[in-house]
PDB file of C-alpha atoms in Angstrom:
ATOM      1  CA  GLU A   1      18.228 139.044   7.983  1.00  0.00           C
ATOM      2  CA  VAL A   2      19.612 141.413  10.612  1.00  0.00           C
ATOM      3  CA  GLN A   3      23.115 142.512   9.800  1.00  0.00           C
ATOM      4  CA  LEU A   4      25.612 145.326   9.445  1.00  0.00           C
ATOM      5  CA  GLN A   5      27.509 145.733   6.213  1.00  0.00           C
ATOM      6  CA  ALA A   6      30.763 147.660   6.266  1.00  0.00           C
ATOM      7  CA  SER A   7      32.275 148.846   2.993  1.00  0.00           C
ATOM      8  CA  GLY A   8      34.493 151.496   1.448  1.00  0.00           C
ATOM      9  CA  GLY A   9      37.971 150.337   2.359  1.00  0.00           C
ATOM     10  CA  GLY A  10      40.834 150.270  -0.075  1.00  0.00           C
ATOM     11  CA  LEU A  11      44.404 151.221  -0.825  1.00  0.00           C
ATOM     12  CA  VAL A  12      45.290 154.901  -0.698  1.00  0.00           C
ATOM     13  CA  GLN A  13      48.453 156.969  -0.481  1.00  0.00           C
ATOM     14  CA  ALA A  14      49.329 158.906   2.637  1.00  0.00           C
ATOM     15  CA  GLY A  15      47.410 162.155   2.684  1.00  0.00           C
ATOM     16  CA  GLY A  16      44.518 160.665   0.774  1.00  0.00           C
ATOM     17  CA  SER A  17      40.897 160.083   1.765  1.00  0.00           C
ATOM     18  CA  LEU A  18      38.412 157.256   2.030  1.00  0.00           C
ATOM     19  CA  ARG A  19      34.794 157.084   3.141  1.00  0.00           C
ATOM     20  CA  LEU A  20      33.593 153.997   4.967  1.00  0.00           C
ATOM     21  CA  SER A  21      29.926 153.057   5.143  1.00  0.00           C
ATOM     22  CA  CYS A  22      28.123 150.925   7.715  1.00  0.00           C
ATOM     23  CA  ALA A  23      24.665 149.945   6.500  1.00  0.00           C
ATOM     24  CA  ALA A  24      22.114 148.236   8.706  1.00  0.00           C
ATOM     25  CA  SER A  25      19.534 145.841   7.370  1.00  0.00           C
ATOM     26  CA  GLY A  26      16.707 144.178   9.253  1.00  0.00           C
ATOM     27  CA  PHE A  27      16.557 146.886  11.911  1.00  0.00           C
ATOM     28  CA  SER A  28      16.424 150.659  12.215  1.00  0.00           C
ATOM     29  CA  PHE A  29      19.191 152.977  13.401  1.00  0.00           C
ATOM     30  CA  ASP A  30      16.689 155.295  15.134  1.00  0.00           C
ATOM     31  CA  ASP A  31      18.447 155.281  18.518  1.00  0.00           C
ATOM     32  CA  TYR A  32      21.635 153.317  18.361  1.00  0.00           C
ATOM     33  CA  GLY A  33      25.221 153.766  19.261  1.00  0.00           C
ATOM     34  CA  VAL A  34      27.247 152.920  16.179  1.00  0.00           C
ATOM     35  CA  GLY A  35      30.983 152.726  16.275  1.00  0.00           C
ATOM     36  CA  TRP A  36      33.944 152.202  14.029  1.00  0.00           C
ATOM     37  CA  PHE A  37      36.742 150.077  15.419  1.00  0.00           C
ATOM     38  CA  ARG A  38      40.007 149.025  13.849  1.00  0.00           C
ATOM     39  CA  GLN A  39      42.549 146.340  14.380  1.00  0.00           C
ATOM     40  CA  ALA A  40      46.012 146.238  12.887  1.00  0.00           C
ATOM     41  CA  PRO A  41      48.143 143.065  12.841  1.00  0.00           C
ATOM     42  CA  GLY A  42      49.628 142.433  16.266  1.00  0.00           C
ATOM     43  CA  LYS A  43      47.677 145.238  17.903  1.00  0.00           C
ATOM     44  CA  GLU A  44      44.582 145.408  20.041  1.00  0.00           C
ATOM     45  CA  ARG A  45      41.264 146.569  18.688  1.00  0.00           C
ATOM     46  CA  GLU A  46      40.858 150.334  18.967  1.00  0.00           C
ATOM     47  CA  GLY A  47      37.698 152.415  19.119  1.00  0.00           C
ATOM     48  CA  VAL A  48      38.142 154.995  16.359  1.00  0.00           C
ATOM     49  CA  SER A  49      34.908 156.945  16.262  1.00  0.00           C
ATOM     50  CA  CYS A  50      31.353 156.473  17.463  1.00  0.00           C
ATOM     51  CA  ILE A  51      28.013 158.227  17.120  1.00  0.00           C
ATOM     52  CA  ARG A  52      24.635 158.085  18.788  1.00  0.00           C
ATOM     53  CA  THR A  53      22.173 158.193  15.926  1.00  0.00           C
ATOM     54  CA  SER A  54      19.330 159.796  17.888  1.00  0.00           C
ATOM     55  CA  ASP A  55      21.170 163.027  18.686  1.00  0.00           C
ATOM     56  CA  GLY A  56      24.311 162.985  16.558  1.00  0.00           C
ATOM     57  CA  SER A  57      26.687 163.117  19.510  1.00  0.00           C
ATOM     58  CA  THR A  58      30.113 161.815  18.628  1.00  0.00           C
ATOM     59  CA  TYR A  59      33.340 160.429  19.994  1.00  0.00           C
ATOM     60  CA  TYR A  60      36.768 160.406  18.374  1.00  0.00           C
ATOM     61  CA  ALA A  61      39.980 158.759  19.439  1.00  0.00           C
ATOM     62  CA  ASP A  62      42.792 161.285  19.894  1.00  0.00           C
ATOM     63  CA  SER A  63      44.672 159.657  17.032  1.00  0.00           C
ATOM     64  CA  VAL A  64      42.005 160.643  14.485  1.00  0.00           C
ATOM     65  CA  LYS A  65      40.621 163.919  15.817  1.00  0.00           C
ATOM     66  CA  GLY A  66      40.596 166.602  13.153  1.00  0.00           C
ATOM     67  CA  ARG A  67      41.042 164.043  10.360  1.00  0.00           C
ATOM     68  CA  PHE A  68      38.030 161.722  10.608  1.00  0.00           C
ATOM     69  CA  THR A  69      34.355 162.670  10.659  1.00  0.00           C
ATOM     70  CA  ILE A  70      31.522 160.328  11.578  1.00  0.00           C
ATOM     71  CA  SER A  71      27.940 160.967  10.493  1.00  0.00           C
ATOM     72  CA  SER A  72      24.661 159.124  10.222  1.00  0.00           C
ATOM     73  CA  ASP A  73      21.850 159.106   7.700  1.00  0.00           C
ATOM     74  CA  ASN A  74      19.007 157.513   9.605  1.00  0.00           C
ATOM     75  CA  ALA A  75      16.731 157.509   6.564  1.00  0.00           C
ATOM     76  CA  LYS A  76      19.260 155.214   4.881  1.00  0.00           C
ATOM     77  CA  ASN A  77      20.152 153.310   8.064  1.00  0.00           C
ATOM     78  CA  THR A  78      23.773 154.089   7.317  1.00  0.00           C
ATOM     79  CA  VAL A  79      26.662 155.529   9.298  1.00  0.00           C
ATOM     80  CA  TYR A  80      29.644 156.988   7.481  1.00  0.00           C
ATOM     81  CA  LEU A  81      33.247 157.554   8.446  1.00  0.00           C
ATOM     82  CA  GLN A  82      34.991 160.140   6.319  1.00  0.00           C
ATOM     83  CA  MET A  83      38.733 159.680   6.678  1.00  0.00           C
ATOM     84  CA  ASN A  84      40.984 162.470   5.466  1.00  0.00           C
ATOM     85  CA  SER A  85      44.730 163.051   5.701  1.00  0.00           C
ATOM     86  CA  LEU A  86      45.269 159.334   6.056  1.00  0.00           C
ATOM     87  CA  LYS A  87      48.525 158.101   7.534  1.00  0.00           C
ATOM     88  CA  PRO A  88      50.282 154.726   7.236  1.00  0.00           C
ATOM     89  CA  GLU A  89      49.443 154.094  10.891  1.00  0.00           C
ATOM     90  CA  ASP A  90      45.739 154.169   9.971  1.00  0.00           C
ATOM     91  CA  THR A  91      46.258 150.876   8.138  1.00  0.00           C
ATOM     92  CA  ALA A  92      43.998 148.263   9.697  1.00  0.00           C
ATOM     93  CA  VAL A  93      40.835 146.268   9.253  1.00  0.00           C
ATOM     94  CA  TYR A  94      37.921 148.528  10.127  1.00  0.00           C
ATOM     95  CA  TYR A  95      34.756 147.130  11.683  1.00  0.00           C
ATOM     96  CA  CYS A  96      31.463 148.731  12.571  1.00  0.00           C
ATOM     97  CA  ALA A  97      29.326 147.698  15.512  1.00  0.00           C
ATOM     98  CA  SER A  98      26.034 148.751  17.032  1.00  0.00           C
ATOM     99  CA  ARG A  99      24.330 148.774  20.397  1.00  0.00           C
ATOM    100  CA  PRO A 100      20.869 150.214  21.091  1.00  0.00           C
ATOM    101  CA  GLY A 101      20.480 153.421  23.075  1.00  0.00           C
ATOM    102  CA  THR A 102      24.192 153.827  23.791  1.00  0.00           C
ATOM    103  CA  THR A 103      26.128 157.068  23.970  1.00  0.00           C
ATOM    104  CA  ALA A 104      29.045 157.615  21.636  1.00  0.00           C
ATOM    105  CA  ARG A 105      31.627 157.591  24.438  1.00  0.00           C
ATOM    106  CA  ALA A 106      30.153 154.445  25.988  1.00  0.00           C
ATOM    107  CA  MET A 107      30.320 152.734  22.591  1.00  0.00           C
ATOM    108  CA  ALA A 108      34.060 153.304  22.443  1.00  0.00           C
ATOM    109  CA  GLN A 109      34.425 151.587  25.829  1.00  0.00           C
ATOM    110  CA  THR A 110      32.108 148.654  25.136  1.00  0.00           C
ATOM    111  CA  ASP A 111      33.802 145.316  24.678  1.00  0.00           C
ATOM    112  CA  TYR A 112      33.210 142.900  21.820  1.00  0.00           C
ATOM    113  CA  ASP A 113      30.543 140.849  23.548  1.00  0.00           C
ATOM    114  CA  GLY A 114      28.641 143.949  24.625  1.00  0.00           C
ATOM    115  CA  MET A 115      27.740 144.911  21.071  1.00  0.00           C
ATOM    116  CA  ASP A 116      24.468 143.997  19.443  1.00  0.00           C
ATOM    117  CA  TYR A 117      25.866 143.454  15.983  1.00  0.00           C
ATOM    118  CA  TRP A 118      29.218 143.523  14.235  1.00  0.00           C
ATOM    119  CA  GLY A 119      29.793 144.006  10.547  1.00  0.00           C
ATOM    120  CA  LYS A 120      32.469 142.171   8.630  1.00  0.00           C
ATOM    121  CA  GLY A 121      35.645 144.180   8.374  1.00  0.00           C
ATOM    122  CA  THR A 122      36.846 146.294   5.519  1.00  0.00           C
ATOM    123  CA  GLN A 123      40.580 146.643   4.888  1.00  0.00           C
ATOM    124  CA  VAL A 124      42.136 150.106   4.827  1.00  0.00           C
ATOM    125  CA  THR A 125      45.730 150.270   3.633  1.00  0.00           C
ATOM    126  CA  VAL A 126      47.638 153.546   3.555  1.00  0.00           C
ATOM    127  CA  SER A 127      50.935 153.520   1.709  1.00  0.00           C
ATOM    128  CA  SER A 128      53.751 155.931   2.532  1.00  0.00           C
TER     129      SER A 128
END
């Protein structure tokens, strides 16, 4: 079965860290754009960070620059999002999505229907 599996969310205090994982099964991440998106209650979906797995190029939203790091392990078909210095405003459901041969910046601008696959969300809650 072809799918993306997002995991790693949880409850953490402000200033803490979490690492999210997005694992692909049924296909290879050799040359994909993979992105992390988040949606908080009452807010629109936001592109947080994206990567092109073939060359490691990345994109970060201004709100997370310097705090979040995206990386890919193509041998494991997994993309990670290391989130440090978490803030209460980072609280949201985080989703990963993929699209073949797409640059990191283009991933952040791609709408829901333009993605190849979406993983189920993982909840991140940051308490103050």
